[in-house]
PDB file of C-alpha atoms in Angstrom:
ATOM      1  CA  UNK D   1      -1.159   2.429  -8.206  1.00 76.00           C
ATOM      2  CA  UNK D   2       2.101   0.686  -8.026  1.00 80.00           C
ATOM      3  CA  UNK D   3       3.431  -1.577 -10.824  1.00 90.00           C
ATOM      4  CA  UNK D   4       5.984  -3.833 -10.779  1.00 94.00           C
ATOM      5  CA  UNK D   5       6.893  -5.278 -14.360  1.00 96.00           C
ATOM      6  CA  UNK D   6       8.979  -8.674 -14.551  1.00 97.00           C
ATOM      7  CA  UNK D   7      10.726  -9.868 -17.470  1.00 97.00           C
ATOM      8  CA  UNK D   8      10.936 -12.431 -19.543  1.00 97.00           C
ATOM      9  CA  UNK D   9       7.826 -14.323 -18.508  1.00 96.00           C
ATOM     10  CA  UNK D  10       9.832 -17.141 -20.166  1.00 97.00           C
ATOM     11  CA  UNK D  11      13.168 -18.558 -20.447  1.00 98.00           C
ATOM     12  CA  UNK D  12      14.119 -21.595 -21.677  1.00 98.00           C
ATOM     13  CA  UNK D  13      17.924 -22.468 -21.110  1.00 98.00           C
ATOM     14  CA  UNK D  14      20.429 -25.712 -22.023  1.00 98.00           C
ATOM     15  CA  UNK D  15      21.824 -26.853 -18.585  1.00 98.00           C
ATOM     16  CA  UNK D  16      24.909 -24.925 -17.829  1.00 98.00           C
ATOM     17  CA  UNK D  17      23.858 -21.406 -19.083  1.00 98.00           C
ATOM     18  CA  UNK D  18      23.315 -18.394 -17.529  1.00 98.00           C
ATOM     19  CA  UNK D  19      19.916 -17.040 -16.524  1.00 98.00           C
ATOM     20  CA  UNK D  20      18.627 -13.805 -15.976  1.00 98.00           C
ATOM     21  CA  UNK D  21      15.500 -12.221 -14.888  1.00 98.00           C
ATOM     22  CA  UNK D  22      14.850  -8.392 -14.032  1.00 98.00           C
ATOM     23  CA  UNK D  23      12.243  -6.726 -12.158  1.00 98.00           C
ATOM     24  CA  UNK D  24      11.234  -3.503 -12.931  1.00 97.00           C
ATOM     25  CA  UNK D  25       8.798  -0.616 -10.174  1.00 96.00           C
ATOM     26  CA  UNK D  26       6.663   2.304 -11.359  1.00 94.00           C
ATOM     27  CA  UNK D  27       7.393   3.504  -8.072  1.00 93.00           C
ATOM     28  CA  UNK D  28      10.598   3.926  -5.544  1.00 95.00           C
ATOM     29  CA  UNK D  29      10.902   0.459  -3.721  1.00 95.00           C
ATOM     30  CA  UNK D  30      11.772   0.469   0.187  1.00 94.00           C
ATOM     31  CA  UNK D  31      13.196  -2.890  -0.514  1.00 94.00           C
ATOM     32  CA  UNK D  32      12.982  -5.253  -3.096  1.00 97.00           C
ATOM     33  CA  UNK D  33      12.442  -9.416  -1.611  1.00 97.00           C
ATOM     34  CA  UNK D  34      12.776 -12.497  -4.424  1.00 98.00           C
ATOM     35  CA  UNK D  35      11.204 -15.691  -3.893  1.00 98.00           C
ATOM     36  CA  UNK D  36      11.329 -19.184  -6.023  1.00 98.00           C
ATOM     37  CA  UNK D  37       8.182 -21.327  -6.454  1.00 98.00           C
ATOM     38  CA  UNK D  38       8.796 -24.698  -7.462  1.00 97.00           C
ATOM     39  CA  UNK D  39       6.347 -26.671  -9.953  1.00 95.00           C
ATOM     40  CA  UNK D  40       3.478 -27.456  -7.882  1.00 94.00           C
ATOM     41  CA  UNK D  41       5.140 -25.685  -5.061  1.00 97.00           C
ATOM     42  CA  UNK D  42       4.231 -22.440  -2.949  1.00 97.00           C
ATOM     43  CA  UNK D  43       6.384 -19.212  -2.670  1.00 98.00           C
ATOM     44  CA  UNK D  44       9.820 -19.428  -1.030  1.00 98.00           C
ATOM     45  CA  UNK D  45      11.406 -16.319   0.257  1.00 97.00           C
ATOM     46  CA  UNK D  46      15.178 -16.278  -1.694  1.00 98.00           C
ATOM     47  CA  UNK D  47      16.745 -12.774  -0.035  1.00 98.00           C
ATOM     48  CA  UNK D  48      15.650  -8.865   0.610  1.00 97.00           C
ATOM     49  CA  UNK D  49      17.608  -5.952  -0.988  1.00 97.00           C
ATOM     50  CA  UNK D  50      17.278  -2.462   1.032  1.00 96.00           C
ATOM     51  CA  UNK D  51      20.008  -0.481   0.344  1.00 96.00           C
ATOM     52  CA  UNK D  52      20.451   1.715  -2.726  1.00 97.00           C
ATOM     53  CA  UNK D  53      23.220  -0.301  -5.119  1.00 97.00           C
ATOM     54  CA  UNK D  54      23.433  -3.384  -2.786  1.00 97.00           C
ATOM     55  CA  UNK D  55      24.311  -6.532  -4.284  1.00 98.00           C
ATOM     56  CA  UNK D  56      23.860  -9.847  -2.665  1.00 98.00           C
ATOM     57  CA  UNK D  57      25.238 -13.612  -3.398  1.00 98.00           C
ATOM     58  CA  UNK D  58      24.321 -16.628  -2.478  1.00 97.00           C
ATOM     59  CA  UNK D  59      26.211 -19.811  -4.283  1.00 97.00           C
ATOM     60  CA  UNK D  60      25.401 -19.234  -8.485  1.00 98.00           C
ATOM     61  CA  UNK D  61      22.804 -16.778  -7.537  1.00 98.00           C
ATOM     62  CA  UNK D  62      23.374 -13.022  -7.564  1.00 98.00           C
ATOM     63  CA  UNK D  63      20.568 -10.397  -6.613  1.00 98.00           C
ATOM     64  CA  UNK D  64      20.810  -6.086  -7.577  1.00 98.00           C
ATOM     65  CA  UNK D  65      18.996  -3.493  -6.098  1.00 98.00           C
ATOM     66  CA  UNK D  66      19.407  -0.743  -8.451  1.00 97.00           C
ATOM     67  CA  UNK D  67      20.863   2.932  -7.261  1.00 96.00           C
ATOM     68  CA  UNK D  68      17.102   3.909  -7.727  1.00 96.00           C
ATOM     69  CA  UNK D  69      15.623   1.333  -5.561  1.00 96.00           C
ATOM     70  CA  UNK D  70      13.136   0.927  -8.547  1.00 97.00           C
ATOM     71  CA  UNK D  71      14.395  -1.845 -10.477  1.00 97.00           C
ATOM     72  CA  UNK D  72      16.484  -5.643  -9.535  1.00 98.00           C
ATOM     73  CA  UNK D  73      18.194  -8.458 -11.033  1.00 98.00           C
ATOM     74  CA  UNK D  74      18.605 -11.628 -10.063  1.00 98.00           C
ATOM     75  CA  UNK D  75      21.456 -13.514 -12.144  1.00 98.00           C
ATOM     76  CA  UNK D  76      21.931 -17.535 -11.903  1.00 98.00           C
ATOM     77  CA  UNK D  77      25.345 -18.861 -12.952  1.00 98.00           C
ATOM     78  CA  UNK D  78      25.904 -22.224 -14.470  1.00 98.00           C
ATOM     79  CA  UNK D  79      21.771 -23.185 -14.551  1.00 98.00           C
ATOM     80  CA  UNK D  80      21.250 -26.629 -13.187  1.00 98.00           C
ATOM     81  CA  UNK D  81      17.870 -28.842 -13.161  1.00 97.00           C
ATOM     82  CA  UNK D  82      17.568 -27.720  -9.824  1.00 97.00           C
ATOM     83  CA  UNK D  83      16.807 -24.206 -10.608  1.00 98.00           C
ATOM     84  CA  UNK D  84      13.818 -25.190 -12.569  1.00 98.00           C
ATOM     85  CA  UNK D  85      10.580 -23.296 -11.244  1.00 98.00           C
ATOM     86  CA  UNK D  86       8.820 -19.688 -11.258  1.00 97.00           C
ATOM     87  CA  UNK D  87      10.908 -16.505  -9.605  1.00 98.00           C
ATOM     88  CA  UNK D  88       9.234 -13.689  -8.534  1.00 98.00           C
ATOM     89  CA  UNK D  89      10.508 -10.333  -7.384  1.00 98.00           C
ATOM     90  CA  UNK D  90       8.532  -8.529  -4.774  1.00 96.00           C
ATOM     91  CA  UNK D  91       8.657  -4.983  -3.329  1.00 94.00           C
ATOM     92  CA  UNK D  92       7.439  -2.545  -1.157  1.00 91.00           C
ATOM     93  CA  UNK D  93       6.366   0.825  -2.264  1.00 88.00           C
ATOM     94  CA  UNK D  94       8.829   3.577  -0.345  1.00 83.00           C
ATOM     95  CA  UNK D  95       5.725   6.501  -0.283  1.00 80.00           C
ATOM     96  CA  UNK D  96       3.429   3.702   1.531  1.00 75.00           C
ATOM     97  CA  UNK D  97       3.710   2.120   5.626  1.00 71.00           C
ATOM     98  CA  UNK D  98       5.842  -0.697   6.423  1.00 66.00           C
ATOM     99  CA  UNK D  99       2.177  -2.346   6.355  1.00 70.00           C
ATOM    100  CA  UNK D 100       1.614  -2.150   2.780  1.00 75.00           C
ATOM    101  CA  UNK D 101       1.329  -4.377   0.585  1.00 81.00           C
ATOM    102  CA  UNK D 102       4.411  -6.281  -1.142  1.00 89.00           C
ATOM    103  CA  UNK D 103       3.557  -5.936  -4.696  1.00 92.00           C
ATOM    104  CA  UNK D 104       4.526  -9.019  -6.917  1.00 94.00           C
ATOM    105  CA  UNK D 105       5.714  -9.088 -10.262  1.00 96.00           C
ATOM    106  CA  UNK D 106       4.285 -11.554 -12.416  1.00 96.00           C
ATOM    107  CA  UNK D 107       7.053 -14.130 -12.340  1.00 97.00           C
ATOM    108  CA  UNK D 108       9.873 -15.383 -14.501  1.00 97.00           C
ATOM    109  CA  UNK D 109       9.133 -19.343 -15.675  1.00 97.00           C
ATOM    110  CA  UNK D 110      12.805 -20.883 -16.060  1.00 98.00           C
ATOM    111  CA  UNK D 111      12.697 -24.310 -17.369  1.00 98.00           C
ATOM    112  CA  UNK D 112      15.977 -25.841 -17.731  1.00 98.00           C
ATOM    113  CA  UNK D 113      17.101 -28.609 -20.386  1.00 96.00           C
ATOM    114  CA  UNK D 114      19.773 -31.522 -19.306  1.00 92.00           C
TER     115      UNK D 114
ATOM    116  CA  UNK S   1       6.725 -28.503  12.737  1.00 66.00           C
ATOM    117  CA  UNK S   2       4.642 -26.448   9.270  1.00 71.00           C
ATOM    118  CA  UNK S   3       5.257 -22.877   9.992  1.00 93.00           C
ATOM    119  CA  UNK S   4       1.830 -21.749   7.511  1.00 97.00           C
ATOM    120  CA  UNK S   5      -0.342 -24.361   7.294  1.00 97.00           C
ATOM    121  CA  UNK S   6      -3.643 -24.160   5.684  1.00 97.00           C
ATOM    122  CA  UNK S   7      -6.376 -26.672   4.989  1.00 97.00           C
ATOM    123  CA  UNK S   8      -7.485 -28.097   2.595  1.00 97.00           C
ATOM    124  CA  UNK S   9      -4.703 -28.748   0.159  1.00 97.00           C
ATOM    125  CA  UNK S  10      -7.746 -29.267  -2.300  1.00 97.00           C
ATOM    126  CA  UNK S  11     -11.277 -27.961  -2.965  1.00 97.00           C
ATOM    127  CA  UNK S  12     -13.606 -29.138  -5.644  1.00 97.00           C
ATOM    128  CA  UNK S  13     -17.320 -27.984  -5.323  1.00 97.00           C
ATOM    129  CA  UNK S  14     -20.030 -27.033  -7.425  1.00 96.00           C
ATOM    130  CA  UNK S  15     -20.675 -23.246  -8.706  1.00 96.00           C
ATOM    131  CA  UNK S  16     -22.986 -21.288  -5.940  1.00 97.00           C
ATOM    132  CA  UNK S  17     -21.696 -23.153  -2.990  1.00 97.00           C
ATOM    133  CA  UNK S  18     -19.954 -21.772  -0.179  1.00 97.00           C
ATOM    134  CA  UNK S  19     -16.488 -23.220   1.347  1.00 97.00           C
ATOM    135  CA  UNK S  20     -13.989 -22.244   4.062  1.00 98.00           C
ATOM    136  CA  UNK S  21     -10.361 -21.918   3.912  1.00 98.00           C
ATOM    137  CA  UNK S  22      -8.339 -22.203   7.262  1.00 98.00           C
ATOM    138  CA  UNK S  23      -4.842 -21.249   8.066  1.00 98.00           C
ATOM    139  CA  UNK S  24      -2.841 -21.159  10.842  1.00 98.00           C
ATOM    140  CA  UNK S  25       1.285 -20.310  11.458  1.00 97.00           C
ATOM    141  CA  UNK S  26       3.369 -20.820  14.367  1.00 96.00           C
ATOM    142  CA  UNK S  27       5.978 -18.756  13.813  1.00 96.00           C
ATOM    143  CA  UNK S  28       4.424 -15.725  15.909  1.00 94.00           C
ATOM    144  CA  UNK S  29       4.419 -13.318  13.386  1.00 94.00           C
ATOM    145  CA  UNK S  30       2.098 -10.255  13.670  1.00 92.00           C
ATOM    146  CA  UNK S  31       0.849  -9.976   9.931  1.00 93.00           C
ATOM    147  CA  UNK S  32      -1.007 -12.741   7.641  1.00 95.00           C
ATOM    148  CA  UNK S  33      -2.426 -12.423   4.031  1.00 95.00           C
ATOM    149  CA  UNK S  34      -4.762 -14.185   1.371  1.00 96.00           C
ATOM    150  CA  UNK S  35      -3.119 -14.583  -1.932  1.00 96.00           C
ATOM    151  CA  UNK S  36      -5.115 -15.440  -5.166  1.00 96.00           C
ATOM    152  CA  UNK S  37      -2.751 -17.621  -7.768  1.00 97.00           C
ATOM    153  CA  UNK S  38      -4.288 -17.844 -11.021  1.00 92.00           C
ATOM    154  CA  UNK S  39      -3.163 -19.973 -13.820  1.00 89.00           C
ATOM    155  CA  UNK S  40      -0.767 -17.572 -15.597  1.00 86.00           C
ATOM    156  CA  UNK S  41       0.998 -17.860 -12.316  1.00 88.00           C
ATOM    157  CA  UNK S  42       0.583 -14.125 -11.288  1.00 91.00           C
ATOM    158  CA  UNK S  43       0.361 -13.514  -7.810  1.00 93.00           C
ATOM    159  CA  UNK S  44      -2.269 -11.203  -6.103  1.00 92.00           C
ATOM    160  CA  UNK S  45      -2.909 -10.353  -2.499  1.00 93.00           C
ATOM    161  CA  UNK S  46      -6.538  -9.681  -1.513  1.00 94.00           C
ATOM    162  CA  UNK S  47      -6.665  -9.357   2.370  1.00 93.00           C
ATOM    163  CA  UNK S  48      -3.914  -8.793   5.237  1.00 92.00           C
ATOM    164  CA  UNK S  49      -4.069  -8.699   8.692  1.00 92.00           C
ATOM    165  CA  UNK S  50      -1.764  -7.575  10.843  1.00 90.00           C
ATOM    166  CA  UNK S  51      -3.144  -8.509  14.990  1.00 87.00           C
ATOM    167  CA  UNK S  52      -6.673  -9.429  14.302  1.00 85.00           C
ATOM    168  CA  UNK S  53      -6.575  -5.819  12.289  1.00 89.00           C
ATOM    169  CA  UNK S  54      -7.811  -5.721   8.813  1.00 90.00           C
ATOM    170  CA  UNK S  55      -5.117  -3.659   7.372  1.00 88.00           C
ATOM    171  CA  UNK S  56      -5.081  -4.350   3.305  1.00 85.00           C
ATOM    172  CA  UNK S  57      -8.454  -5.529   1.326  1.00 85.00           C
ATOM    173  CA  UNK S  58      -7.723  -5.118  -2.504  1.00 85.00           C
ATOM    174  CA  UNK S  59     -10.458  -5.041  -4.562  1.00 79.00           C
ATOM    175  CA  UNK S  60     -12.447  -8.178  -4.135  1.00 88.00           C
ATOM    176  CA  UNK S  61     -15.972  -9.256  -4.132  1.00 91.00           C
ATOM    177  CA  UNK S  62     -17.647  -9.105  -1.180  1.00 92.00           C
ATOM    178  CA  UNK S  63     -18.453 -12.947  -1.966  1.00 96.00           C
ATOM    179  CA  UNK S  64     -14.675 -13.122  -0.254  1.00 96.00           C
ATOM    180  CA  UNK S  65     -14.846 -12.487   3.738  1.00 95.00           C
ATOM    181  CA  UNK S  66     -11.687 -12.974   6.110  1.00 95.00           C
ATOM    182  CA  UNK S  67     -11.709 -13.683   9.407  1.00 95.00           C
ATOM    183  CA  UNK S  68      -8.736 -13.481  12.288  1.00 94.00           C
ATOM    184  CA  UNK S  69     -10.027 -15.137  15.493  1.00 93.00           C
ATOM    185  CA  UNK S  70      -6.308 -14.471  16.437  1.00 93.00           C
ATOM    186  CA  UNK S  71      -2.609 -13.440  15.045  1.00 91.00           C
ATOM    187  CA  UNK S  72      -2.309 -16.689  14.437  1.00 96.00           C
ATOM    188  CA  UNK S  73      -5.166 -17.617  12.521  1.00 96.00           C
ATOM    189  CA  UNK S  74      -6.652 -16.378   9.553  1.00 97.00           C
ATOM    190  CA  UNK S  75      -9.435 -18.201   7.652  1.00 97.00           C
ATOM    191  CA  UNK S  76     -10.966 -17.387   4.436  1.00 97.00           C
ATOM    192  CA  UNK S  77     -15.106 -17.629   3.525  1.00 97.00           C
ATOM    193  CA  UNK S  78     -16.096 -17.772  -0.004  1.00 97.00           C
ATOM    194  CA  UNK S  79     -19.977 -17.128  -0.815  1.00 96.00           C
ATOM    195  CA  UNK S  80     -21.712 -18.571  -3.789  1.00 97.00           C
ATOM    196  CA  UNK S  81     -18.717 -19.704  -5.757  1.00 97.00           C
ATOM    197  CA  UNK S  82     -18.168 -18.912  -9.240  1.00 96.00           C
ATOM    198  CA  UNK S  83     -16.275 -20.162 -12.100  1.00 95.00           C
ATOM    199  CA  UNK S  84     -13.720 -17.941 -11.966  1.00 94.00           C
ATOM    200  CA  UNK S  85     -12.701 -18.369  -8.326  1.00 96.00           C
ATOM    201  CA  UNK S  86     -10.549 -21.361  -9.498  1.00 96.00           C
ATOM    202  CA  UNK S  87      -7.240 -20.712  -8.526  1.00 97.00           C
ATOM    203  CA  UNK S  88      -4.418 -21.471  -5.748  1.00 98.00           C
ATOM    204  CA  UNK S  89      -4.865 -19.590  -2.465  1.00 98.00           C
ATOM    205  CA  UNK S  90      -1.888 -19.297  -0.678  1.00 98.00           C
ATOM    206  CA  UNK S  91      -1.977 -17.862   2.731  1.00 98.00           C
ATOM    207  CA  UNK S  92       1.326 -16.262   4.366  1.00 97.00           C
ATOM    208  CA  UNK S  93       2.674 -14.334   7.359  1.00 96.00           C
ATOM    209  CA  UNK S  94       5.863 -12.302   8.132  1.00 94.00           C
ATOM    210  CA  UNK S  95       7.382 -10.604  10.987  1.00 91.00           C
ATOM    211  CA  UNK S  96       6.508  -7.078  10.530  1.00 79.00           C
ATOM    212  CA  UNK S  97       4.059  -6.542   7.119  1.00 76.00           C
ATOM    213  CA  UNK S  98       6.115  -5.723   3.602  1.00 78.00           C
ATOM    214  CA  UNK S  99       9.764  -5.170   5.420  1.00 83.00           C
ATOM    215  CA  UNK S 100       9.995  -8.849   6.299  1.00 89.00           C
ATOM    216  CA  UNK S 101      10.010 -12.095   4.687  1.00 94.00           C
ATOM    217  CA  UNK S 102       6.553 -13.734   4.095  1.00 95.00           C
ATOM    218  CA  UNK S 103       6.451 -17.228   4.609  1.00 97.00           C
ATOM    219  CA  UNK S 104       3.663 -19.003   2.341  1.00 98.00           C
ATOM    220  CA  UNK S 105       1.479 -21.964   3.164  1.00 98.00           C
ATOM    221  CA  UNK S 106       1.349 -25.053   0.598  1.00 97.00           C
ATOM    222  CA  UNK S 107      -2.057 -23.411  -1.213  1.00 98.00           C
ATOM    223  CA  UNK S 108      -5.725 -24.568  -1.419  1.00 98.00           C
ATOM    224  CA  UNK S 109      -6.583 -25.853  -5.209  1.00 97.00           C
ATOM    225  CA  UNK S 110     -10.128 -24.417  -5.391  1.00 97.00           C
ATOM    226  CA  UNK S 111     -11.421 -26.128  -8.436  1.00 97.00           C
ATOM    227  CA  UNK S 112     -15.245 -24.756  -9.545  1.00 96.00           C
ATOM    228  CA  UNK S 113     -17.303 -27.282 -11.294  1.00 91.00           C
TER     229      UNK S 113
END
């Protein structure tokens, strides 16, 4: 079945760094979504990639769909406490219905020192 | 105004006993899901529904039985609890299944004594 590998599980980073987490599929991806889960928080949808290449912003954080649709990046600039929490990248396998399921990867823990 | 809420926040019951989890949105979306959160933090779905249709059930014991009175609702029954049911359920719901954002409720802390 479908895989979708995440790396680093960890990252530790001094406030003010860059962050980086990548998202890998075993399969072609119809889209790709990221979501952020706070410490003691639920899931919170961040943005959906569908297009081959596309690259999305919002403020310090930058997402990639890669020209394969089968791997993303999401890129934070200038880390802040605020950005502390689990990120997870998500995505649909392209051979499956629009009613499958979202496979998750298994999350990127970013814990940020002031 | 919660979009996915789900009840109750917490759970703590003895092995073998049964419990309910309810959820409900109001954001009129067509599909909902169960989510099992263990404590590595990895994400798994076990059931979605999209319109009172059972459309996804992973593999999961048949101890685990979801129910969709409506689109809006979708509870979750757990027979004879074991250990290793401990975990966060999250229930969710989006639009149109995997093309649309899901939007998660707060999670059920199912602790097994």
């Amino acid at each position: 079945g479908q895989q979708v590998m995440q790396i680093p599980q960890y990252q530790h980073v001094q406030e003010g760094e860059d962050f980086t987490t990548y998202c890998n599929s075993s399969t072609t991806l119809s889209n790709i979504q990221w979501y952020k889960q706070r410490p003691g928080g639920h899931p919170v949808f961040l943005i959906q990639l569908v297009k081959s290449g596309e690259v999305k912003k919002q403020k310090r954080l930058t997402f990639q769909f890669g020209e394969a649709k089968k791997n993303s990046s999401l890129h934070i600039t200038a880390t802040q406490t605020t950005d502390v929490g689990t990120y997870f990248c998500a995505g649909l396998d392209a051979g499956g219905t629009s009613y499958g399921k979202l496979t998750f990867g298994q999350g990127t823990i970013l814990t940020v020192h002031p | 105004d919660t979009a996915v809420s789900q009840t109750p926040k917490y759970l703590v019951t003895q092995m073998g006993n049964d419990k309910s989890i309810k959820c409900e949105q109001n954001l009129g979306h067509d599909t909902m899901y169960w989510y099992k959160q263990d404590s590595k933090k990895f994400l798994k779905i076990m059931f979605s529904y999209n319109n009172k249709e059972l459309i996804i059930n992973e593999t999961v014991p048949n101890r685990f039985s979801p129910k969709s009175p409506d689109k809006a609702h979708l509870n979750l029954h757990i027979n004879s609890l074991e250990l290793g049911d401990s975990a966060v359920y999250f229930c969710a719901s989006s639009q149109t299944g995997g093309l649309a954002p899901q939007h998660f409720g707060d999670g059920t802390r199912l602790s097994i004594l």
